[in-house]
Short mmCIF file of C-alpha atoms and ligand atoms in Angstrom, two decimals:
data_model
loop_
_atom_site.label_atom_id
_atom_site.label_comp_id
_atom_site.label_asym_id
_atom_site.label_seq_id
_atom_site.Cartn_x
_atom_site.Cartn_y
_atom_site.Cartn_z
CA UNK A 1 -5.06 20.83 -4.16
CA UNK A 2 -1.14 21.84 -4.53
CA UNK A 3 0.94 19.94 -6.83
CA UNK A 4 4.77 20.02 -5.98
CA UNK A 5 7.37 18.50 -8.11
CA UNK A 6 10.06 16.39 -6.08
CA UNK A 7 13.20 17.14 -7.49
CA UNK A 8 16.26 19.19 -7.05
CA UNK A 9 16.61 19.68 -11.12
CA UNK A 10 16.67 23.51 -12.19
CA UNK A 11 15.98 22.56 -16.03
CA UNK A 12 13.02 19.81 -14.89
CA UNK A 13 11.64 22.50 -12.49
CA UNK A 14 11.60 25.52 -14.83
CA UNK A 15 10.01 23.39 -17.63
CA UNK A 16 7.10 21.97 -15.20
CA UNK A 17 6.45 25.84 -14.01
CA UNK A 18 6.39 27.02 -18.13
CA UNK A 19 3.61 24.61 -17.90
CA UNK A 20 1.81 26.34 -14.65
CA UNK A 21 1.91 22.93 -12.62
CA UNK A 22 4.46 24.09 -10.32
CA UNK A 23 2.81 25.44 -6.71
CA UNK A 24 5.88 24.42 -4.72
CA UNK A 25 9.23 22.17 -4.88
CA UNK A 26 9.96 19.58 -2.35
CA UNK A 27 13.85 18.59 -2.06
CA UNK A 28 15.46 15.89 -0.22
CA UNK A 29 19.43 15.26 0.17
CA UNK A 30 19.26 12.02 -2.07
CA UNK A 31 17.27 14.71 -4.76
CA UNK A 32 20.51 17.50 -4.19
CA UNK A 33 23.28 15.05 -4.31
CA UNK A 34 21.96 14.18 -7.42
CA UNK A 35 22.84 18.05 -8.97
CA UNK A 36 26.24 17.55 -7.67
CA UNK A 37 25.76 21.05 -6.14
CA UNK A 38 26.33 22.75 -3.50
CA UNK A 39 22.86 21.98 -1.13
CA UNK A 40 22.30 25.74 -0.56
CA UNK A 41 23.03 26.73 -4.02
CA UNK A 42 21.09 24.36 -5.48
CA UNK A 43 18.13 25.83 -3.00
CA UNK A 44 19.05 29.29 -3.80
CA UNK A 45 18.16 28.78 -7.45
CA UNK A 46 14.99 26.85 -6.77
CA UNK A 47 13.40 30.12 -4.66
CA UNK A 48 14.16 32.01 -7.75
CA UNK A 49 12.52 30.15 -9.84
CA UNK A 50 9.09 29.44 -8.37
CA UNK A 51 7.19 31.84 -5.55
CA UNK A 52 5.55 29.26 -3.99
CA UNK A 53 6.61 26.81 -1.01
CA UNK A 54 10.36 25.19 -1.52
CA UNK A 55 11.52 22.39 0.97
CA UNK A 56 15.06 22.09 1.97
CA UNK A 57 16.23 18.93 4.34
CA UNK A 58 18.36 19.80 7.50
CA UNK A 59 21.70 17.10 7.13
CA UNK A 60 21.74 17.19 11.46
CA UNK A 61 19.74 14.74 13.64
CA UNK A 62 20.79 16.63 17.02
CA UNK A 63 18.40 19.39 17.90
CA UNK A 64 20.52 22.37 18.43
CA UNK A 65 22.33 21.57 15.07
CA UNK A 66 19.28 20.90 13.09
CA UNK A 67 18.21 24.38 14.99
CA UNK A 68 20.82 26.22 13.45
CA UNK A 69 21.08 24.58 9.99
CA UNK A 70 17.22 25.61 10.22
CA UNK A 71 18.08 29.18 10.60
CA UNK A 72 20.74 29.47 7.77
CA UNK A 73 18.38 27.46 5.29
CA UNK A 74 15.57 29.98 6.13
CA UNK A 75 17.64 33.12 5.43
CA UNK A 76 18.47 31.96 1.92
CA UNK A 77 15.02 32.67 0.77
CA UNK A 78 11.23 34.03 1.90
CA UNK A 79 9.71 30.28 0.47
CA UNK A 80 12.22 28.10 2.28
CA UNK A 81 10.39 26.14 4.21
CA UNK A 82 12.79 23.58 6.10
CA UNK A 83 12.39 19.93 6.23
CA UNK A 84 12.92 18.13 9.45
CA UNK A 85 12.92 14.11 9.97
CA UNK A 86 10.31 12.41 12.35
CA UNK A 87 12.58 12.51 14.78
CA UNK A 88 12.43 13.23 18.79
CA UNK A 89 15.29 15.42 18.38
CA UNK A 90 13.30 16.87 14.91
CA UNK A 91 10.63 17.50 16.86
CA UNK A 92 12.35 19.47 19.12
CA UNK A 93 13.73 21.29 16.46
CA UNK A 94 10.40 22.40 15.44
CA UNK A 95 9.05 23.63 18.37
CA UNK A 96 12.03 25.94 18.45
CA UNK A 97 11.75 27.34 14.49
CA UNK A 98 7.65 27.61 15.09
CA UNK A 99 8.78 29.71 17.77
CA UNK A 100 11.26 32.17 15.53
CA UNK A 101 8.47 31.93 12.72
CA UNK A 102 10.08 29.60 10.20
CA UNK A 103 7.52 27.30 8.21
CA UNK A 104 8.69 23.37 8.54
CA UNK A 105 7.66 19.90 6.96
CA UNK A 106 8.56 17.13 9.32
CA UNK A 107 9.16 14.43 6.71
CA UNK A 108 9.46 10.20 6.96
CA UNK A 109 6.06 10.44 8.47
CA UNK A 110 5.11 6.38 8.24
CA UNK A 111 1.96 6.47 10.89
CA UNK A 112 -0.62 8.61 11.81
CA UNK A 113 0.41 8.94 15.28
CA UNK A 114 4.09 10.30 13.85
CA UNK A 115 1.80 12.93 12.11
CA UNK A 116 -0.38 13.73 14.72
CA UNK A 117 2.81 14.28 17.14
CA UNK A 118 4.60 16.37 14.13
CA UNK A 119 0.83 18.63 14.38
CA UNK A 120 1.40 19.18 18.06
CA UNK A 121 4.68 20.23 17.19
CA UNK A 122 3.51 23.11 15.29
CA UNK A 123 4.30 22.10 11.75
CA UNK A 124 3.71 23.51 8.61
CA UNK A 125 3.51 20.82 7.03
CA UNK A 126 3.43 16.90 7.01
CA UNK A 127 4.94 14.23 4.51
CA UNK A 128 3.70 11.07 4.48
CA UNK A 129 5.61 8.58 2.71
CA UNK A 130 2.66 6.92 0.64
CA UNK A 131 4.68 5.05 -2.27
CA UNK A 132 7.42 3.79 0.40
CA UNK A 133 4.66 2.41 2.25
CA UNK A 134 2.98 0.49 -0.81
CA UNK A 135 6.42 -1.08 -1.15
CA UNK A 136 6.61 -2.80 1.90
CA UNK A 137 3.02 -4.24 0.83
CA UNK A 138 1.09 -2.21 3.31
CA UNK A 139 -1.37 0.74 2.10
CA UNK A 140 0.04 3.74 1.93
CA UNK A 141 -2.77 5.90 1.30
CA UNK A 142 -4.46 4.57 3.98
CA UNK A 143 -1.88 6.41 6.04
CA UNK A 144 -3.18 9.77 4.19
CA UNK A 145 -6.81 8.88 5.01
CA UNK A 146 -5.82 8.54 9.11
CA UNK A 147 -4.00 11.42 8.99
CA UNK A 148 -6.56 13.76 7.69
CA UNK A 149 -9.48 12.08 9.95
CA UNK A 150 -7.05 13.06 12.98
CA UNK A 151 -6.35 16.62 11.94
CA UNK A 152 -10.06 17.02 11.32
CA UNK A 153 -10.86 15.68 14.40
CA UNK A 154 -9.05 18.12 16.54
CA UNK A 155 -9.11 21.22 13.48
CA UNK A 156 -4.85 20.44 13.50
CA UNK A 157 -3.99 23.09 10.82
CA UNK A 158 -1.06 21.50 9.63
CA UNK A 159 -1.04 20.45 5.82
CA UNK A 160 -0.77 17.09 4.63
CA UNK A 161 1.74 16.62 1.72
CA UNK A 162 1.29 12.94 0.18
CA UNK A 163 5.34 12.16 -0.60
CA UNK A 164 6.98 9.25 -2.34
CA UNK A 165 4.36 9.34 -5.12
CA UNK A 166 4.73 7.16 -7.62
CA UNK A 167 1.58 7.23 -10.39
CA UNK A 168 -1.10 8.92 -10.94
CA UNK A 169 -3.66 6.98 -8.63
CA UNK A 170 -1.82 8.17 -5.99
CA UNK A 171 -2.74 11.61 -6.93
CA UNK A 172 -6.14 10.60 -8.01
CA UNK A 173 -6.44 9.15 -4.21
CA UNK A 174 -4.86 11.73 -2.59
CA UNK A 175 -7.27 14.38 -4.50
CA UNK A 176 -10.27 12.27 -3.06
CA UNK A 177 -9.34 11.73 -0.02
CA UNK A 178 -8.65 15.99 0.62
CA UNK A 179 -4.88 16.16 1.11
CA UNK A 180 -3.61 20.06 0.94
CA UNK A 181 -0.65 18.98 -1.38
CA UNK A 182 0.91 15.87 -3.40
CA UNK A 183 4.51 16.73 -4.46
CA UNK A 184 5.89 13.93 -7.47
CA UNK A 185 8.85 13.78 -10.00
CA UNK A 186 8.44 15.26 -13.16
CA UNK A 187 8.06 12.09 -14.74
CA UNK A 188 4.44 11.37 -12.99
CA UNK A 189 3.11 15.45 -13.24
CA UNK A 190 3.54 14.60 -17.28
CA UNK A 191 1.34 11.51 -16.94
CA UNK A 192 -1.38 13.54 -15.08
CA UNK A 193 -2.79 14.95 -18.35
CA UNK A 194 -2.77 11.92 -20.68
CA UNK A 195 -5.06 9.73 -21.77
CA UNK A 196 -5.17 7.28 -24.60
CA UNK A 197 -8.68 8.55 -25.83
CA UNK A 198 -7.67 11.93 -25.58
CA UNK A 199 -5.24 10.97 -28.51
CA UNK A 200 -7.46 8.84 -30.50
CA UNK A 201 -10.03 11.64 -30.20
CA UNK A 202 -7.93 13.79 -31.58
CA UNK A 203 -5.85 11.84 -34.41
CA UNK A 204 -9.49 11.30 -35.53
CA UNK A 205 -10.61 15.16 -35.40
CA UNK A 206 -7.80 15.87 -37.47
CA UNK A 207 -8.24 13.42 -40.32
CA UNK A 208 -11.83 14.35 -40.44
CA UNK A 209 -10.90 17.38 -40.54
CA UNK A 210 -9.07 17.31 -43.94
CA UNK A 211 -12.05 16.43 -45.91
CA UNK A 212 -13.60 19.52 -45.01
CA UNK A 213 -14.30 22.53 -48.11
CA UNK A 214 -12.21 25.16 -46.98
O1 G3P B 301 10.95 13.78 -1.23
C1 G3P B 301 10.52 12.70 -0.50
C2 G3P B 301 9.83 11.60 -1.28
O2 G3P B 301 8.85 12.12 -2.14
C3 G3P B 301 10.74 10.59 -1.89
O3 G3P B 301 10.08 9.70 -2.76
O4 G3P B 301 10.16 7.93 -4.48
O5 G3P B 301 12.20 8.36 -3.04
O6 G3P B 301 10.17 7.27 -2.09
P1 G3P B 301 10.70 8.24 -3.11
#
């Protein structure tokens, strides 16, 4: 399973791929605004940070726009993979950069049939919006779960990236349940190797470890 960190911070993303958790970035426009950078700067720098997979969001919702934004997003970098919104007119838009060879990831996927009509698309990749969900006091990893018995039921070869993930059972879940990828902020990939026992275990080592001849 891939681990992607959802952010558009340089100093968060270079510190998480010190650590070797980073196989990919996901970005959004709320995540670049943030920066207060330029959106294809900010994307630039990303691509040269990690090698893997780096999402950048198209700002268009008419095809031949999103088309074209598509294009110039994809020539800033070998690992851009552009992010489209499950949208008619997105879906269009996919079609068209499948056809030229450019990866996407149709995001604000909120049912399985939006996924399975992104698949038939011919995208990359798929982002269902699992903590989003859980907020409206539905399940989102449910979602997940449909998605991945469709794909398998038809060998769809896009890859399911669990979004809007909020703690770590959503990674534990998403782990279970098979999903290709799980992108999170920072924030969560810290929590992911912590546990209070570890810590007691440990404080405990070392004070027994003191009393020992050297
Ligand atoms: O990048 C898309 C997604 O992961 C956003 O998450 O927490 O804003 O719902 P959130």
């Amino acid at each position: 399973m891939k681990f992607y960190i959802d952010t558009a911070d340089i100093g968060e993303i270079r510190e998480a791929n010190r650590r070797g958790w980073v196989d990919g970035v996901t970005t959004n426009p709320s995540l670049v605004a943030k920066t207060g950078k330029p959106h294809h700067e900010v994307i630039k720098e990303i691509c040269r940070e990690v090698s893997g997979l780096v999402s950048a969001e198209v700002l268009s919702t008419e095809s031949e726009a999103m088309f074209q934004e598509g294009l110039e997003l994809a020539k800033l970098a070998d690992n851009v993979v552009v992010k489209i919104p499950m949208i008619e007119e997105g879906l269009i838009t996919v079609k068209k950069l499948t056809a030229e060879h450019i990866k996407t990831n149709v995001t604000l996927v909120f049912s399985p049939i939006q996924a399975l009509m992104a698949a038939k698309a011919g995208a990359t990749i798929v982002s269902p919006f699992v903590g989003r969900i859980d907020d409206t006091g539905a399940n989102g990893m449910s979602l997940v779960s449909q998605i991945i018995q469709i794909y398998d039921n038809y060998d769809l070869t896009t890859q399911v990236l669990v979004a809007s993930v909020r703690h770590p059972i959503h990674v534990l879940e998403s782990a279970l349940l098979g999903a290709h990828i799980a992108t999170m902020p920072y924030s969560v990939m810290k929590g992911l190797t912590r546990h209070p026992l570890t810590d007691k275990g440990l404080a405990q080592f070392l004070k027994d470890a003191q009393k020992m001849s050297q």
